[in-house]
């Protein structure tokens, strides 16, 4: 199957593959030889004969080793020896996700989305620009007596900007599995995002942690991510969400992944 990679962490692919292959190749060469014969008929009054000429041509094909090619080799090696690779293809999440320990590499089909909070705070969400416009207009609004009740205060605006700056172009993806309460989540590094993530897709990633049903983790402070400073992550983790805040959290049972690839 030809794969359309929406996300591919080429650095991680190289690390995992080099561990299985005992090194990493930069390029490889292939020699293509073609052989044959040509016969030419000579017809003369004095001499009639047949001239046969053999010919051999050789082409040297040099190909670079792309991240996509490395991922395909990684899949083949994992399929050949899933135990050595710690590879688990998820077909029954209620069993396999419970048993998959930290460090297991899981391969699963699911519905992928980026939470609205993350979208809004990302560099393409426009919230920083909107807050800048609001701050520019506030003095004029106050001068003309416009009601600014309900608008975020300076402290709130600075807090949102701080979150947005921490995110940069990075995102958080969440995967919902069919007929299961289990969810997946993982940080997406901006440099490796190749297309629109949302929709039905295949996700491959390494398990970093998990949490059980009834436990909530804030999307901006998920374990294993670096979207916020440690002190702020810990403060958010200690706070149980109100009903209005639940959209900014992820409830277990859930697995946090170091996402390697998302493709369809």
PDB file of C-alpha atoms in Angstrom:
ATOM      1  CA  UNK A   1       0.000   0.000   0.000  1.00  0.00           C
ATOM      2  CA  UNK A   2       1.290   3.441  -0.898  1.00  0.00           C
ATOM      3  CA  UNK A   3       1.274   5.647   2.188  1.00  0.00           C
ATOM      4  CA  UNK A   4       0.458   9.341   2.405  1.00  0.00           C
ATOM      5  CA  UNK A   5       2.384  10.535   5.460  1.00  0.00           C
ATOM      6  CA  UNK A   6       0.606  13.310   7.337  1.00  0.00           C
ATOM      7  CA  UNK A   7       3.277  13.184  10.024  1.00  0.00           C
ATOM      8  CA  UNK A   8       6.633  11.421  10.016  1.00  0.00           C
ATOM      9  CA  UNK A   9       9.269  11.977  12.690  1.00  0.00           C
ATOM     10  CA  UNK A  10      12.278  11.265  10.491  1.00  0.00           C
ATOM     11  CA  UNK A  11      14.763  11.666  13.359  1.00  0.00           C
ATOM     12  CA  UNK A  12      13.006   8.997  15.447  1.00  0.00           C
ATOM     13  CA  UNK A  13      12.643   6.676  12.443  1.00  0.00           C
ATOM     14  CA  UNK A  14      16.401   6.888  11.882  1.00  0.00           C
ATOM     15  CA  UNK A  15      17.129   6.147  15.553  1.00  0.00           C
ATOM     16  CA  UNK A  16      14.839   3.091  15.717  1.00  0.00           C
ATOM     17  CA  UNK A  17      15.964   1.688  12.386  1.00  0.00           C
ATOM     18  CA  UNK A  18      19.660   2.089  13.154  1.00  0.00           C
ATOM     19  CA  UNK A  19      19.131   0.083  16.349  1.00  0.00           C
ATOM     20  CA  UNK A  20      17.583  -2.803  14.385  1.00  0.00           C
ATOM     21  CA  UNK A  21      19.976  -2.667  11.428  1.00  0.00           C
ATOM     22  CA  UNK A  22      23.131  -1.929  13.401  1.00  0.00           C
ATOM     23  CA  UNK A  23      23.706   1.352  11.607  1.00  0.00           C
ATOM     24  CA  UNK A  24      22.125   3.617   9.060  1.00  0.00           C
ATOM     25  CA  UNK A  25      22.707   3.996   5.348  1.00  0.00           C
ATOM     26  CA  UNK A  26      22.888   7.336   3.571  1.00  0.00           C
ATOM     27  CA  UNK A  27      22.409   5.930   0.086  1.00  0.00           C
ATOM     28  CA  UNK A  28      22.602   2.684  -1.840  1.00  0.00           C
ATOM     29  CA  UNK A  29      23.716   1.656  -5.308  1.00  0.00           C
ATOM     30  CA  UNK A  30      22.116  -0.760  -7.738  1.00  0.00           C
ATOM     31  CA  UNK A  31      23.745  -2.097 -10.889  1.00  0.00           C
ATOM     32  CA  UNK A  32      21.428  -2.866 -13.765  1.00  0.00           C
ATOM     33  CA  UNK A  33      22.925  -4.988 -16.547  1.00  0.00           C
ATOM     34  CA  UNK A  34      21.297  -5.498 -19.912  1.00  0.00           C
ATOM     35  CA  UNK A  35      22.654  -7.977 -22.445  1.00  0.00           C
ATOM     36  CA  UNK A  36      21.721  -9.135 -25.919  1.00  0.00           C
ATOM     37  CA  UNK A  37      22.945  -9.790 -29.402  1.00  0.00           C
ATOM     38  CA  UNK A  38      22.496  -8.201 -32.754  1.00  0.00           C
ATOM     39  CA  UNK A  39      22.908 -10.067 -36.019  1.00  0.00           C
ATOM     40  CA  UNK A  40      23.711  -8.403 -39.294  1.00  0.00           C
ATOM     41  CA  UNK A  41      23.434 -10.275 -42.609  1.00  0.00           C
ATOM     42  CA  UNK A  42      26.099  -9.590 -45.235  1.00  0.00           C
ATOM     43  CA  UNK A  43      25.126 -10.447 -48.775  1.00  0.00           C
ATOM     44  CA  UNK A  44      27.852 -10.058 -51.424  1.00  0.00           C
ATOM     45  CA  UNK A  45      28.739 -11.793 -54.680  1.00  0.00           C
ATOM     46  CA  UNK A  46      31.957 -13.142 -53.277  1.00  0.00           C
ATOM     47  CA  UNK A  47      31.139 -13.591 -49.584  1.00  0.00           C
ATOM     48  CA  UNK A  48      27.993 -14.439 -47.790  1.00  0.00           C
ATOM     49  CA  UNK A  49      28.102 -14.668 -44.047  1.00  0.00           C
ATOM     50  CA  UNK A  50      26.486 -13.675 -40.834  1.00  0.00           C
ATOM     51  CA  UNK A  51      28.034 -11.336 -38.334  1.00  0.00           C
ATOM     52  CA  UNK A  52      26.893 -11.766 -34.766  1.00  0.00           C
ATOM     53  CA  UNK A  53      27.759  -9.046 -32.224  1.00  0.00           C
ATOM     54  CA  UNK A  54      27.181  -9.468 -28.474  1.00  0.00           C
ATOM     55  CA  UNK A  55      26.587  -6.440 -26.346  1.00  0.00           C
ATOM     56  CA  UNK A  56      26.388  -5.804 -22.620  1.00  0.00           C
ATOM     57  CA  UNK A  57      25.426  -2.476 -21.023  1.00  0.00           C
ATOM     58  CA  UNK A  58      25.612  -1.623 -17.337  1.00  0.00           C
ATOM     59  CA  UNK A  59      23.842   1.197 -15.474  1.00  0.00           C
ATOM     60  CA  UNK A  60      24.660   2.335 -11.955  1.00  0.00           C
ATOM     61  CA  UNK A  61      21.662   3.630 -10.033  1.00  0.00           C
ATOM     62  CA  UNK A  62      22.415   5.624  -6.861  1.00  0.00           C
ATOM     63  CA  UNK A  63      19.451   6.337  -4.570  1.00  0.00           C
ATOM     64  CA  UNK A  64      19.278   8.350  -1.357  1.00  0.00           C
ATOM     65  CA  UNK A  65      17.728   6.713   1.701  1.00  0.00           C
ATOM     66  CA  UNK A  66      14.611   8.790   2.435  1.00  0.00           C
ATOM     67  CA  UNK A  67      12.649   8.836   5.722  1.00  0.00           C
ATOM     68  CA  UNK A  68       9.731   7.172   3.916  1.00  0.00           C
ATOM     69  CA  UNK A  69      11.961   4.322   2.715  1.00  0.00           C
ATOM     70  CA  UNK A  70      13.412   3.933   6.203  1.00  0.00           C
ATOM     71  CA  UNK A  71       9.924   3.720   7.704  1.00  0.00           C
ATOM     72  CA  UNK A  72       8.975   0.962   5.243  1.00  0.00           C
ATOM     73  CA  UNK A  73      12.066  -1.024   6.247  1.00  0.00           C
ATOM     74  CA  UNK A  74      11.237  -0.463   9.905  1.00  0.00           C
ATOM     75  CA  UNK A  75       7.759  -1.919   9.331  1.00  0.00           C
ATOM     76  CA  UNK A  76       9.203  -4.981   7.598  1.00  0.00           C
ATOM     77  CA  UNK A  77      11.745  -5.611  10.346  1.00  0.00           C
ATOM     78  CA  UNK A  78       9.066  -5.201  13.023  1.00  0.00           C
ATOM     79  CA  UNK A  79       6.724  -7.601  11.217  1.00  0.00           C
ATOM     80  CA  UNK A  80       9.520 -10.169  10.921  1.00  0.00           C
ATOM     81  CA  UNK A  81      10.365 -10.016  14.644  1.00  0.00           C
ATOM     82  CA  UNK A  82       7.688  -8.081  16.585  1.00  0.00           C
ATOM     83  CA  UNK A  83       9.036  -9.248  19.951  1.00  0.00           C
ATOM     84  CA  UNK A  84      12.496  -7.790  19.351  1.00  0.00           C
ATOM     85  CA  UNK A  85      10.980  -4.530  18.101  1.00  0.00           C
ATOM     86  CA  UNK A  86       8.390  -4.412  20.903  1.00  0.00           C
ATOM     87  CA  UNK A  87       5.777  -3.983  18.172  1.00  0.00           C
ATOM     88  CA  UNK A  88       2.055  -4.409  18.885  1.00  0.00           C
ATOM     89  CA  UNK A  89      -0.636  -4.041  16.232  1.00  0.00           C
ATOM     90  CA  UNK A  90      -3.775  -3.043  18.120  1.00  0.00           C
ATOM     91  CA  UNK A  91      -6.831  -5.085  17.153  1.00  0.00           C
ATOM     92  CA  UNK A  92      -8.370  -5.474  20.624  1.00  0.00           C
ATOM     93  CA  UNK A  93      -7.624  -2.314  22.646  1.00  0.00           C
ATOM     94  CA  UNK A  94      -9.237  -3.597  25.832  1.00  0.00           C
ATOM     95  CA  UNK A  95      -6.571  -6.310  25.977  1.00  0.00           C
ATOM     96  CA  UNK A  96      -3.566  -5.064  24.015  1.00  0.00           C
ATOM     97  CA  UNK A  97      -3.454  -1.498  25.356  1.00  0.00           C
ATOM     98  CA  UNK A  98      -3.747  -2.800  28.896  1.00  0.00           C
ATOM     99  CA  UNK A  99      -0.800  -5.139  28.309  1.00  0.00           C
ATOM    100  CA  UNK A 100       1.375  -2.768  26.259  1.00  0.00           C
ATOM    101  CA  UNK A 101       4.012  -1.479  28.650  1.00  0.00           C
ATOM    102  CA  UNK A 102       6.128   1.654  28.538  1.00  0.00           C
ATOM    103  CA  UNK A 103       8.360   1.527  25.476  1.00  0.00           C
ATOM    104  CA  UNK A 104       6.062  -0.690  23.419  1.00  0.00           C
ATOM    105  CA  UNK A 105       5.601   0.444  19.838  1.00  0.00           C
ATOM    106  CA  UNK A 106       1.926   0.354  18.890  1.00  0.00           C
ATOM    107  CA  UNK A 107       0.326   0.461  15.461  1.00  0.00           C
ATOM    108  CA  UNK A 108      -3.379   1.300  15.385  1.00  0.00           C
ATOM    109  CA  UNK A 109      -6.086   2.686  13.137  1.00  0.00           C
ATOM    110  CA  UNK A 110      -8.207   5.403  14.733  1.00  0.00           C
ATOM    111  CA  UNK A 111      -9.977   8.720  14.261  1.00  0.00           C
ATOM    112  CA  UNK A 112      -7.443  11.502  14.755  1.00  0.00           C
ATOM    113  CA  UNK A 113      -8.222  15.098  15.706  1.00  0.00           C
ATOM    114  CA  UNK A 114      -6.509  18.170  17.137  1.00  0.00           C
ATOM    115  CA  UNK A 115      -8.445  19.556  20.159  1.00  0.00           C
ATOM    116  CA  UNK A 116      -9.988  23.005  19.672  1.00  0.00           C
ATOM    117  CA  UNK A 117      -7.900  24.498  22.486  1.00  0.00           C
ATOM    118  CA  UNK A 118      -4.687  23.426  20.785  1.00  0.00           C
ATOM    119  CA  UNK A 119      -5.919  24.659  17.410  1.00  0.00           C
ATOM    120  CA  UNK A 120      -6.745  28.074  18.814  1.00  0.00           C
ATOM    121  CA  UNK A 121      -3.378  28.442  20.520  1.00  0.00           C
ATOM    122  CA  UNK A 122      -1.288  27.160  17.614  1.00  0.00           C
ATOM    123  CA  UNK A 123       0.565  29.555  15.353  1.00  0.00           C
ATOM    124  CA  UNK A 124      -2.113  29.118  12.671  1.00  0.00           C
ATOM    125  CA  UNK A 125      -4.987  29.658  15.099  1.00  0.00           C
ATOM    126  CA  UNK A 126      -4.640  33.439  15.086  1.00  0.00           C
ATOM    127  CA  UNK A 127      -5.367  33.959  18.772  1.00  0.00           C
ATOM    128  CA  UNK A 128      -2.161  35.924  19.412  1.00  0.00           C
ATOM    129  CA  UNK A 129      -2.949  38.288  16.552  1.00  0.00           C
ATOM    130  CA  UNK A 130      -6.525  38.673  17.814  1.00  0.00           C
ATOM    131  CA  UNK A 131      -5.297  39.584  21.294  1.00  0.00           C
ATOM    132  CA  UNK A 132      -2.860  42.097  19.837  1.00  0.00           C
ATOM    133  CA  UNK A 133      -5.719  43.751  17.945  1.00  0.00           C
ATOM    134  CA  UNK A 134      -7.847  43.760  21.106  1.00  0.00           C
ATOM    135  CA  UNK A 135      -5.092  45.456  23.094  1.00  0.00           C
ATOM    136  CA  UNK A 136      -4.655  48.062  20.380  1.00  0.00           C
ATOM    137  CA  UNK A 137      -8.377  48.848  20.341  1.00  0.00           C
ATOM    138  CA  UNK A 138      -9.019  48.817  24.104  1.00  0.00           C
ATOM    139  CA  UNK A 139      -7.789  52.401  24.794  1.00  0.00           C
ATOM    140  CA  UNK A 140     -10.072  53.761  22.083  1.00  0.00           C
ATOM    141  CA  UNK A 141     -13.005  51.691  23.341  1.00  0.00           C
ATOM    142  CA  UNK A 142     -12.536  53.036  26.855  1.00  0.00           C
ATOM    143  CA  UNK A 143     -12.140  56.595  25.581  1.00  0.00           C
ATOM    144  CA  UNK A 144     -15.473  56.439  23.778  1.00  0.00           C
ATOM    145  CA  UNK A 145     -17.194  54.724  26.689  1.00  0.00           C
ATOM    146  CA  UNK A 146     -17.778  51.350  25.063  1.00  0.00           C
ATOM    147  CA  UNK A 147     -18.663  48.539  27.467  1.00  0.00           C
ATOM    148  CA  UNK A 148     -15.623  46.253  27.778  1.00  0.00           C
ATOM    149  CA  UNK A 149     -17.142  44.074  30.493  1.00  0.00           C
ATOM    150  CA  UNK A 150     -16.380  40.404  29.912  1.00  0.00           C
ATOM    151  CA  UNK A 151     -13.276  40.990  27.817  1.00  0.00           C
ATOM    152  CA  UNK A 152     -10.133  39.212  29.088  1.00  0.00           C
ATOM    153  CA  UNK A 153      -7.979  41.306  31.383  1.00  0.00           C
ATOM    154  CA  UNK A 154      -4.311  42.010  30.882  1.00  0.00           C
ATOM    155  CA  UNK A 155      -3.228  39.089  33.074  1.00  0.00           C
ATOM    156  CA  UNK A 156      -5.470  36.678  31.169  1.00  0.00           C
ATOM    157  CA  UNK A 157      -4.255  37.973  27.822  1.00  0.00           C
ATOM    158  CA  UNK A 158      -0.628  37.595  28.824  1.00  0.00           C
ATOM    159  CA  UNK A 159      -1.319  34.062  30.054  1.00  0.00           C
ATOM    160  CA  UNK A 160      -2.902  33.031  26.738  1.00  0.00           C
ATOM    161  CA  UNK A 161      -0.015  34.574  24.808  1.00  0.00           C
ATOM    162  CA  UNK A 162       2.428  32.644  26.971  1.00  0.00           C
ATOM    163  CA  UNK A 163       0.652  29.380  26.202  1.00  0.00           C
ATOM    164  CA  UNK A 164       0.620  30.167  22.479  1.00  0.00           C
ATOM    165  CA  UNK A 165       4.327  31.026  22.501  1.00  0.00           C
ATOM    166  CA  UNK A 166       5.110  27.734  24.257  1.00  0.00           C
ATOM    167  CA  UNK A 167       3.188  25.793  21.619  1.00  0.00           C
ATOM    168  CA  UNK A 168       4.786  27.517  18.655  1.00  0.00           C
ATOM    169  CA  UNK A 169       3.913  25.406  15.628  1.00  0.00           C
ATOM    170  CA  UNK A 170       3.660  22.199  17.669  1.00  0.00           C
ATOM    171  CA  UNK A 171       0.323  20.489  18.172  1.00  0.00           C
ATOM    172  CA  UNK A 172      -1.269  17.714  20.187  1.00  0.00           C
ATOM    173  CA  UNK A 173      -3.140  14.947  18.381  1.00  0.00           C
ATOM    174  CA  UNK A 174      -5.785  12.744  19.999  1.00  0.00           C
ATOM    175  CA  UNK A 175      -6.890   9.401  18.593  1.00  0.00           C
ATOM    176  CA  UNK A 176     -10.283   7.830  19.306  1.00  0.00           C
ATOM    177  CA  UNK A 177     -10.555   4.063  18.863  1.00  0.00           C
ATOM    178  CA  UNK A 178     -13.620   2.256  17.551  1.00  0.00           C
ATOM    179  CA  UNK A 179     -15.896   0.667  20.158  1.00  0.00           C
ATOM    180  CA  UNK A 180     -13.490   1.435  22.995  1.00  0.00           C
ATOM    181  CA  UNK A 181     -13.088   3.968  25.801  1.00  0.00           C
ATOM    182  CA  UNK A 182      -9.336   4.071  25.227  1.00  0.00           C
ATOM    183  CA  UNK A 183      -7.828   7.178  23.710  1.00  0.00           C
ATOM    184  CA  UNK A 184      -4.370   7.979  22.390  1.00  0.00           C
ATOM    185  CA  UNK A 185      -2.548  11.284  22.549  1.00  0.00           C
ATOM    186  CA  UNK A 186       0.811  12.621  21.506  1.00  0.00           C
ATOM    187  CA  UNK A 187       2.713  15.768  20.665  1.00  0.00           C
ATOM    188  CA  UNK A 188       3.330  16.586  17.001  1.00  0.00           C
ATOM    189  CA  UNK A 189       6.506  18.504  16.241  1.00  0.00           C
ATOM    190  CA  UNK A 190       5.919  21.260  13.725  1.00  0.00           C
ATOM    191  CA  UNK A 191       8.922  20.294  11.564  1.00  0.00           C
ATOM    192  CA  UNK A 192       7.429  16.864  10.799  1.00  0.00           C
ATOM    193  CA  UNK A 193       3.800  17.801  10.057  1.00  0.00           C
ATOM    194  CA  UNK A 194       3.154  17.224   6.352  1.00  0.00           C
ATOM    195  CA  UNK A 195      -0.585  17.746   5.982  1.00  0.00           C
ATOM    196  CA  UNK A 196      -4.014  17.976   7.571  1.00  0.00           C
ATOM    197  CA  UNK A 197      -3.898  15.546  10.478  1.00  0.00           C
ATOM    198  CA  UNK A 198      -7.584  15.139  11.236  1.00  0.00           C
ATOM    199  CA  UNK A 199      -9.584  12.165   9.997  1.00  0.00           C
ATOM    200  CA  UNK A 200      -9.260   8.428   9.773  1.00  0.00           C
ATOM    201  CA  UNK A 201      -5.602   7.419   9.834  1.00  0.00           C
ATOM    202  CA  UNK A 202      -3.026   4.916  10.983  1.00  0.00           C
ATOM    203  CA  UNK A 203      -0.945   5.972  13.990  1.00  0.00           C
ATOM    204  CA  UNK A 204       2.392   4.463  15.003  1.00  0.00           C
ATOM    205  CA  UNK A 205       4.032   5.517  18.258  1.00  0.00           C
ATOM    206  CA  UNK A 206       5.961   4.450  21.350  1.00  0.00           C
ATOM    207  CA  UNK A 207       4.105   4.270  24.672  1.00  0.00           C
ATOM    208  CA  UNK A 208       5.475   6.762  27.194  1.00  0.00           C
ATOM    209  CA  UNK A 209       2.791   6.589  29.905  1.00  0.00           C
ATOM    210  CA  UNK A 210      -0.869   5.824  30.584  1.00  0.00           C
ATOM    211  CA  UNK A 211      -3.620   6.865  32.952  1.00  0.00           C
ATOM    212  CA  UNK A 212      -6.784   5.161  34.094  1.00  0.00           C
ATOM    213  CA  UNK A 213     -10.458   5.976  33.825  1.00  0.00           C
ATOM    214  CA  UNK A 214     -11.428   8.831  36.131  1.00  0.00           C
ATOM    215  CA  UNK A 215      -8.029  10.495  35.825  1.00  0.00           C
ATOM    216  CA  UNK A 216      -7.863  13.729  33.843  1.00  0.00           C
ATOM    217  CA  UNK A 217      -4.786  15.219  32.186  1.00  0.00           C
ATOM    218  CA  UNK A 218      -4.727  18.811  30.838  1.00  0.00           C
ATOM    219  CA  UNK A 219      -4.088  18.932  27.093  1.00  0.00           C
ATOM    220  CA  UNK A 220      -1.477  21.643  27.558  1.00  0.00           C
ATOM    221  CA  UNK A 221       0.396  19.588  30.137  1.00  0.00           C
ATOM    222  CA  UNK A 222       0.202  16.001  28.909  1.00  0.00           C
ATOM    223  CA  UNK A 223       2.954  13.717  30.241  1.00  0.00           C
ATOM    224  CA  UNK A 224       5.959  13.632  27.954  1.00  0.00           C
ATOM    225  CA  UNK A 225       5.256  16.934  26.225  1.00  0.00           C
ATOM    226  CA  UNK A 226       7.263  20.116  26.590  1.00  0.00           C
ATOM    227  CA  UNK A 227       4.532  22.598  25.775  1.00  0.00           C
ATOM    228  CA  UNK A 228       4.707  24.272  29.183  1.00  0.00           C
ATOM    229  CA  UNK A 229       7.336  24.810  31.879  1.00  0.00           C
ATOM    230  CA  UNK A 230       7.399  22.079  34.529  1.00  0.00           C
ATOM    231  CA  UNK A 231       5.946  24.227  37.327  1.00  0.00           C
ATOM    232  CA  UNK A 232       2.953  25.242  35.216  1.00  0.00           C
ATOM    233  CA  UNK A 233       2.358  21.660  34.054  1.00  0.00           C
ATOM    234  CA  UNK A 234       2.325  20.418  37.642  1.00  0.00           C
ATOM    235  CA  UNK A 235      -0.091  23.157  38.691  1.00  0.00           C
ATOM    236  CA  UNK A 236      -2.523  22.215  35.909  1.00  0.00           C
ATOM    237  CA  UNK A 237      -2.229  18.498  36.662  1.00  0.00           C
ATOM    238  CA  UNK A 238      -3.237  19.065  40.286  1.00  0.00           C
ATOM    239  CA  UNK A 239      -6.391  20.873  39.252  1.00  0.00           C
ATOM    240  CA  UNK A 240      -9.458  18.745  38.496  1.00  0.00           C
ATOM    241  CA  UNK A 241     -11.459  20.269  35.630  1.00  0.00           C
ATOM    242  CA  UNK A 242     -14.868  21.770  36.111  1.00  0.00           C
ATOM    243  CA  UNK A 243     -17.624  20.745  33.714  1.00  0.00           C
ATOM    244  CA  UNK A 244     -16.895  23.799  31.552  1.00  0.00           C
ATOM    245  CA  UNK A 245     -13.169  22.952  31.442  1.00  0.00           C
ATOM    246  CA  UNK A 246     -13.462  19.282  30.500  1.00  0.00           C
ATOM    247  CA  UNK A 247     -12.875  20.057  26.813  1.00  0.00           C
ATOM    248  CA  UNK A 248      -9.350  21.178  27.744  1.00  0.00           C
ATOM    249  CA  UNK A 249      -8.529  17.849  29.410  1.00  0.00           C
ATOM    250  CA  UNK A 250      -8.223  14.226  28.356  1.00  0.00           C
ATOM    251  CA  UNK A 251      -9.841  11.597  30.555  1.00  0.00           C
ATOM    252  CA  UNK A 252      -8.491   8.072  30.854  1.00  0.00           C
ATOM    253  CA  UNK A 253      -8.211   5.319  30.036  1.00  0.00           C
ATOM    254  CA  UNK A 254      -5.605   6.823  27.742  1.00  0.00           C
ATOM    255  CA  UNK A 255      -2.112   6.200  26.446  1.00  0.00           C
ATOM    256  CA  UNK A 256       0.466   8.890  25.775  1.00  0.00           C
ATOM    257  CA  UNK A 257       2.651   8.236  22.738  1.00  0.00           C
ATOM    258  CA  UNK A 258       5.868   9.492  21.272  1.00  0.00           C
ATOM    259  CA  UNK A 259       4.264   9.617  17.831  1.00  0.00           C
ATOM    260  CA  UNK A 260       6.411   8.247  15.029  1.00  0.00           C
ATOM    261  CA  UNK A 261       4.024   8.432  12.073  1.00  0.00           C
ATOM    262  CA  UNK A 262       0.483   9.240  11.046  1.00  0.00           C
ATOM    263  CA  UNK A 263      -0.519   8.123   7.574  1.00  0.00           C
ATOM    264  CA  UNK A 264      -3.394   6.960   5.439  1.00  0.00           C
TER     265      UNK A 264
END
